[in-house]
XYZ file of C-alpha atoms in Angstrom:
317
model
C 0.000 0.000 0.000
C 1.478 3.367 -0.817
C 2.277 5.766 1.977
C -0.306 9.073 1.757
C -0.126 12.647 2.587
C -2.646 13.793 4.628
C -2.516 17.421 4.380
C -0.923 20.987 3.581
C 1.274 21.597 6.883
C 2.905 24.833 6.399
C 5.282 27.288 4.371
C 8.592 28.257 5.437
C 9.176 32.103 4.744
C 12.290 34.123 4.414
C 11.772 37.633 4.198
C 14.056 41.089 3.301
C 12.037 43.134 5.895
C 11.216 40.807 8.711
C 9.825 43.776 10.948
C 7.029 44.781 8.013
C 6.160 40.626 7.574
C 5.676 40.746 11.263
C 3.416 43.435 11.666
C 2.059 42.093 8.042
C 1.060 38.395 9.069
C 0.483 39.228 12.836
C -1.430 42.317 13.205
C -3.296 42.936 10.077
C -3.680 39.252 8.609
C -4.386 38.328 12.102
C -2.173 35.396 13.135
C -0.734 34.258 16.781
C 2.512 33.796 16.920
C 3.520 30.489 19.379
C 6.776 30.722 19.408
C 10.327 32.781 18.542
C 13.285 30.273 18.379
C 16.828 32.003 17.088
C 15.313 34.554 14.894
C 12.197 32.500 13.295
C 8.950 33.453 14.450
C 6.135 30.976 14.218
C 2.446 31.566 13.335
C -0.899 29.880 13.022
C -3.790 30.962 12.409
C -6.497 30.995 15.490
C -8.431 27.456 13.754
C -5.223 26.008 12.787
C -4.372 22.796 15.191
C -0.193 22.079 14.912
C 2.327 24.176 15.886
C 2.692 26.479 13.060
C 1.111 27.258 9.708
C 3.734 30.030 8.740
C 7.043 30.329 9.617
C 9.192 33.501 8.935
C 13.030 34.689 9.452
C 15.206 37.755 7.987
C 17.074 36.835 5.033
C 18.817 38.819 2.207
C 15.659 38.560 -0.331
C 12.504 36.744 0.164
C 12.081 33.516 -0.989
C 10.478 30.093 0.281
C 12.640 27.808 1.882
C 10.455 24.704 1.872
C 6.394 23.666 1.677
C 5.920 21.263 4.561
C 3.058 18.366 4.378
C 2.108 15.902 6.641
C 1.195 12.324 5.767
C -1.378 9.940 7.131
C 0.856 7.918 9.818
C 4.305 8.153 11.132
C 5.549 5.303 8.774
C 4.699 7.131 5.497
C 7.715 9.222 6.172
C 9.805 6.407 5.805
C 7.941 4.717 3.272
C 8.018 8.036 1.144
C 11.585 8.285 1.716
C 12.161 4.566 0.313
C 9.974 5.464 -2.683
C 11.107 8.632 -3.704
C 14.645 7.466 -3.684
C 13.323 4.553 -5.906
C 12.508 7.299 -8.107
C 16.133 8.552 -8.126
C 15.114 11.634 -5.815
C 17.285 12.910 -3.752
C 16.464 12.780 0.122
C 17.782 14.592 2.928
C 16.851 13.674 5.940
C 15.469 16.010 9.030
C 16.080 15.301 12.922
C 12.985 15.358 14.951
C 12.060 18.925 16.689
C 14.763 20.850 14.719
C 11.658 22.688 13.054
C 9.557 23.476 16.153
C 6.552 21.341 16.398
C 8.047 18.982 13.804
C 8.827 15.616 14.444
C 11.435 13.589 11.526
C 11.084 14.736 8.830
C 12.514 13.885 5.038
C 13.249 16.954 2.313
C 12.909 16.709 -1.039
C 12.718 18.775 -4.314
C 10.066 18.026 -7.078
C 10.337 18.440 -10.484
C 9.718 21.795 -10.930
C 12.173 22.893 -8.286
C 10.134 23.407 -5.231
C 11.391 21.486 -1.710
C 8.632 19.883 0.072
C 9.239 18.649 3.262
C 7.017 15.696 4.818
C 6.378 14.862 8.508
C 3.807 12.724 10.963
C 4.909 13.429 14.296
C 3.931 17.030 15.423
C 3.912 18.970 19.145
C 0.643 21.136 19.783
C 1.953 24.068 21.774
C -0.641 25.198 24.999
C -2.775 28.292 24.385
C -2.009 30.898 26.799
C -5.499 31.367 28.942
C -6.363 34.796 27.460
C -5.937 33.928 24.054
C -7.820 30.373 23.930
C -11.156 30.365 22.947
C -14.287 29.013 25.145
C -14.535 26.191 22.561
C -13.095 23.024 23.456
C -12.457 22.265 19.662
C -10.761 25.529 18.687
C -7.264 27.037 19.142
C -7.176 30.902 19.866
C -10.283 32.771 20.421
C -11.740 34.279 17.002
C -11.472 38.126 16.091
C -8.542 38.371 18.374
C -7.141 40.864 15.705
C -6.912 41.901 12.180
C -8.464 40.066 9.810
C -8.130 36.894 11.606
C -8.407 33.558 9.099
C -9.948 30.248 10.656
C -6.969 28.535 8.612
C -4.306 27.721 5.937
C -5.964 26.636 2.989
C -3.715 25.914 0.318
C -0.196 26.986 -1.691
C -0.354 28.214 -5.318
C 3.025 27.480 -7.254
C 4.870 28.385 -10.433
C 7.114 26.812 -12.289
C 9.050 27.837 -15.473
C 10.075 23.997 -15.896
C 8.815 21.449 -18.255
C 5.182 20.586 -15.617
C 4.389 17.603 -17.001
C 6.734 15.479 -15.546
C 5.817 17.606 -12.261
C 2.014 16.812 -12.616
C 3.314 12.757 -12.956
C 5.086 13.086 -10.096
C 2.383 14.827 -7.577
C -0.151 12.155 -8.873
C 1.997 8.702 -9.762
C 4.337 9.434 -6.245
C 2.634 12.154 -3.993
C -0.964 10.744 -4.698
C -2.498 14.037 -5.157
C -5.592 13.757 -7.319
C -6.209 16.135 -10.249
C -9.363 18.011 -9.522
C -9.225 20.643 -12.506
C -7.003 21.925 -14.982
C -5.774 24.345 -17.776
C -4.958 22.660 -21.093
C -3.323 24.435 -24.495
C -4.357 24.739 -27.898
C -1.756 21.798 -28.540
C -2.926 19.998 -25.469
C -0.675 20.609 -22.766
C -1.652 21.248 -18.929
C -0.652 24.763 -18.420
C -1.970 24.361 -14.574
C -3.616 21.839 -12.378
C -5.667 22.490 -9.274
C -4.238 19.165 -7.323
C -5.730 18.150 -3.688
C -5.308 14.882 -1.181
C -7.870 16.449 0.954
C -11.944 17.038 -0.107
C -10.674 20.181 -1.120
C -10.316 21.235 -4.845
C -6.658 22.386 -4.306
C -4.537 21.904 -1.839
C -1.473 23.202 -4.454
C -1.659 24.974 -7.756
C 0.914 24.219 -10.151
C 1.083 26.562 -12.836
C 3.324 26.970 -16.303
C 5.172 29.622 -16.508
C 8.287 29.496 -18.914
C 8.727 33.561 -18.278
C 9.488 33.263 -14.897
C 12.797 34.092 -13.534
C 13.598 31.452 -11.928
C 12.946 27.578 -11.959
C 10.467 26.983 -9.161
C 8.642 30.098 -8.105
C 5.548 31.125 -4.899
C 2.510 32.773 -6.658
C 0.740 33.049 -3.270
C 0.110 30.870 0.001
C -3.624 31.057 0.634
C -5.467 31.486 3.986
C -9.463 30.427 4.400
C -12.342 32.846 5.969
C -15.719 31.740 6.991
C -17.381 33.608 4.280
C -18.353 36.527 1.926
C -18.636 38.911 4.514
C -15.342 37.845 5.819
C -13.912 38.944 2.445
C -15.785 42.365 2.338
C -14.791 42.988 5.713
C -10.888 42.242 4.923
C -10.763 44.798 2.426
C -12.244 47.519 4.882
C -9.371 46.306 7.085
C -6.548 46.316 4.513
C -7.856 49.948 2.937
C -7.892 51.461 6.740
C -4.155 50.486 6.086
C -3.260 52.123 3.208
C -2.780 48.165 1.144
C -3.351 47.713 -2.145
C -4.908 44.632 -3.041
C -6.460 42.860 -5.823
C -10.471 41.697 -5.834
C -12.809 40.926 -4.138
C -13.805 38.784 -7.044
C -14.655 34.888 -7.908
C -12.827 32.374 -9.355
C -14.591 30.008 -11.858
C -12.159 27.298 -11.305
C -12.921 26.031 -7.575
C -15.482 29.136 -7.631
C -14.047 30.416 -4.713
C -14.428 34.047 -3.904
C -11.076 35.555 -3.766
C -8.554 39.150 -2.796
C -5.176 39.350 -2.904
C -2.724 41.341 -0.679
C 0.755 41.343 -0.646
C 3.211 41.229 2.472
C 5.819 44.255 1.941
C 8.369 42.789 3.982
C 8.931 39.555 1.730
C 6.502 40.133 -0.971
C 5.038 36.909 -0.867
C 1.108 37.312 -1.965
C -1.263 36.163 0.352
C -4.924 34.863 -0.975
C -7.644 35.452 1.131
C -10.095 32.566 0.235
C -13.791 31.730 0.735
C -16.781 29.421 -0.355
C -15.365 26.921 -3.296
C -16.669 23.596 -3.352
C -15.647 19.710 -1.414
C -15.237 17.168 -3.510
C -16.475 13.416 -1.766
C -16.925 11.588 -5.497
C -13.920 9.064 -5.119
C -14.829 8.618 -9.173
C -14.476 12.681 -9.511
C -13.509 13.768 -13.280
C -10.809 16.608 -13.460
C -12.498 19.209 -14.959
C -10.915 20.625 -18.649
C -10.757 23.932 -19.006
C -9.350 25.400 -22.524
C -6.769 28.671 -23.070
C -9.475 30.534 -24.547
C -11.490 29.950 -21.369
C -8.451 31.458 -19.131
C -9.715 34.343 -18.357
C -13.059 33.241 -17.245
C -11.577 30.467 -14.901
C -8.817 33.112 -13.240
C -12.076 35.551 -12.889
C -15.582 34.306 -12.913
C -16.319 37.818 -11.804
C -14.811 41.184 -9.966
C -11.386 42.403 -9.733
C -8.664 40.304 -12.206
C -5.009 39.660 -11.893
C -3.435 40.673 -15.082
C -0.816 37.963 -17.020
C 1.763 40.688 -16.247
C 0.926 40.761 -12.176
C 1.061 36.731 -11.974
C 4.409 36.653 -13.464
C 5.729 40.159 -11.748
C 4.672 38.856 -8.409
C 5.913 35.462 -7.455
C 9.053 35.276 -5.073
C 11.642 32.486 -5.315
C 10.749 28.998 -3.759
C 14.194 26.983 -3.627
């Protein structure tokens, strides 16, 4: 039986200004920090369960270090680690608790360049009493601050690699399932909407031959309760002089979308509502043509141009 991923874990961020990311992610996104161990900072939002959704640290520029996922049971690490280096992958691997909150881990790159990082074993950090909610089944208490996200939703990447080997290796290996994608005039995938969850994406893996580098962030994504949510986010981010891009809907995964970007790394965040759960375990991706590109980016509201998608990704090593 192959070993399975259970779930998007979290992104590790490096940022230019790590002071503006802070005051970014914290006080107007909204997160709680749980801990600060030798200059990383670590962040969750107040729905989220393991130690950290988000973790940031200065650096020169900002990049991504690594996408961290955690499997189904503490022997799928292993067992990935024996398959991908059947696959002539290269594996490093991680001690236990030298990420915060992360038990053993193995790291990895994928095809289009991007490191992934998979783990089981994680530490759930107590909850300070005036910051934990009422509810036995939820972290921090909600509306704390800012613009306050129940969770991490998913991670949308870029790649200006040859994706179809990547899109082999996420379903053949990773056992993500194809939920929809974009497909050429001479019938190649120019993106696919990839999940191991009920959700329609837990990763994004777009084309993108223009980029500037290999394996490139478009955005990490964090989930609201709903419309309003959304409406009220943009009151919050206009009180603070951001620019930011929607609110609008997406036709693929019809989720109701606005951008923002953090000026201290300038790493876009998506702030993400509604969609749809997949339970059909016969579901057919859903084909979507190049002509129809514009209509699944924007099935209404604010658009991204081509030139903003390219012109705002940061480097994921």
């Amino acid at each position: 039986m192959k070993p399975e991923i259970a779930k998007l874990g979290y992104i590790s961020l490096v940022s230019a200004d790590l002071e503006k990311s802070l005051v970014f992610f914290r006080d107007i996104i909204g997160l709680e920090e749980t801990e600060e161990k030798d200059g990383v900072h670590y962040l969750r939002a107040w729905g989220d369960f393991q130690h950290h959704t988000l973790s940031i640290q200065q650096g020169d520029r900002g990049h991504v270090k690594h996408i961290g996922w955690r499997t189904k049971t503490k022997e799928d690490v292993a067992a990935f680690g024996k398959l991908l280096e059947e696959q002539g992958i290269a594996v490093d691997q991680v001690d236990a608790w030298k990420t915060p909150g992360i038990g053993e881990s193995i790291s990895f790159q994928v095809p289009s360049g991007h490191t992934f990082n998979l783990y089981f074993d994680v530490k759930r950090p107590p909850v300070d009493e005036h910051r934990r909610s009422v509810l036995k089944n939820q972290t921090y208490k909600s509306w704390a601050k800012g613009i306050s996200p129940r969770r991490l939703d998913h991670v949308n990447l870029h790649t200006s690699a040859e994706s179809s080997a990547t899109y082999s290796f996420m379903e053949e290996v990773l056992g993500f399932k194809m939920r929809e994608y974009l497909i050429s005039d001479e019938g190649n995938v120019l993106a696919g909407w990839m999940s191991v969850t009920q959700l329609v994406h837990d990763v994004a893996l777009v084309s993108r031959p223009e980029t500037p580098t290999k394996a490139r962030l478009h955005h990490i994504s964090y989930w609201l309760d709903d419309s309003q949510d959304i409406l009220r986010a943009a009151d919050i981010l206009r009180e603070h002089h951001f620019e930011f891009v929607g609110p609008g809907k997406h036709a693929i995964s019809q989720a109701l979308y606005l951008y923002v970007t953090d000026p201290g790394s300038g790493c876009r965040v998506e702030l993400f509502t509604g969609s749809y759960l997949i339970f059909e375990p016969d579901w057919q991706p859903v084909e979507w043509t190049e002509s129809e590109r514009s209509f699944g980016n924007t099935y209404w509201g604010d658009s991204i141009s081509k030139k903003e998608l390219v012109k705002e990704t940061i480097e994921a090593l």
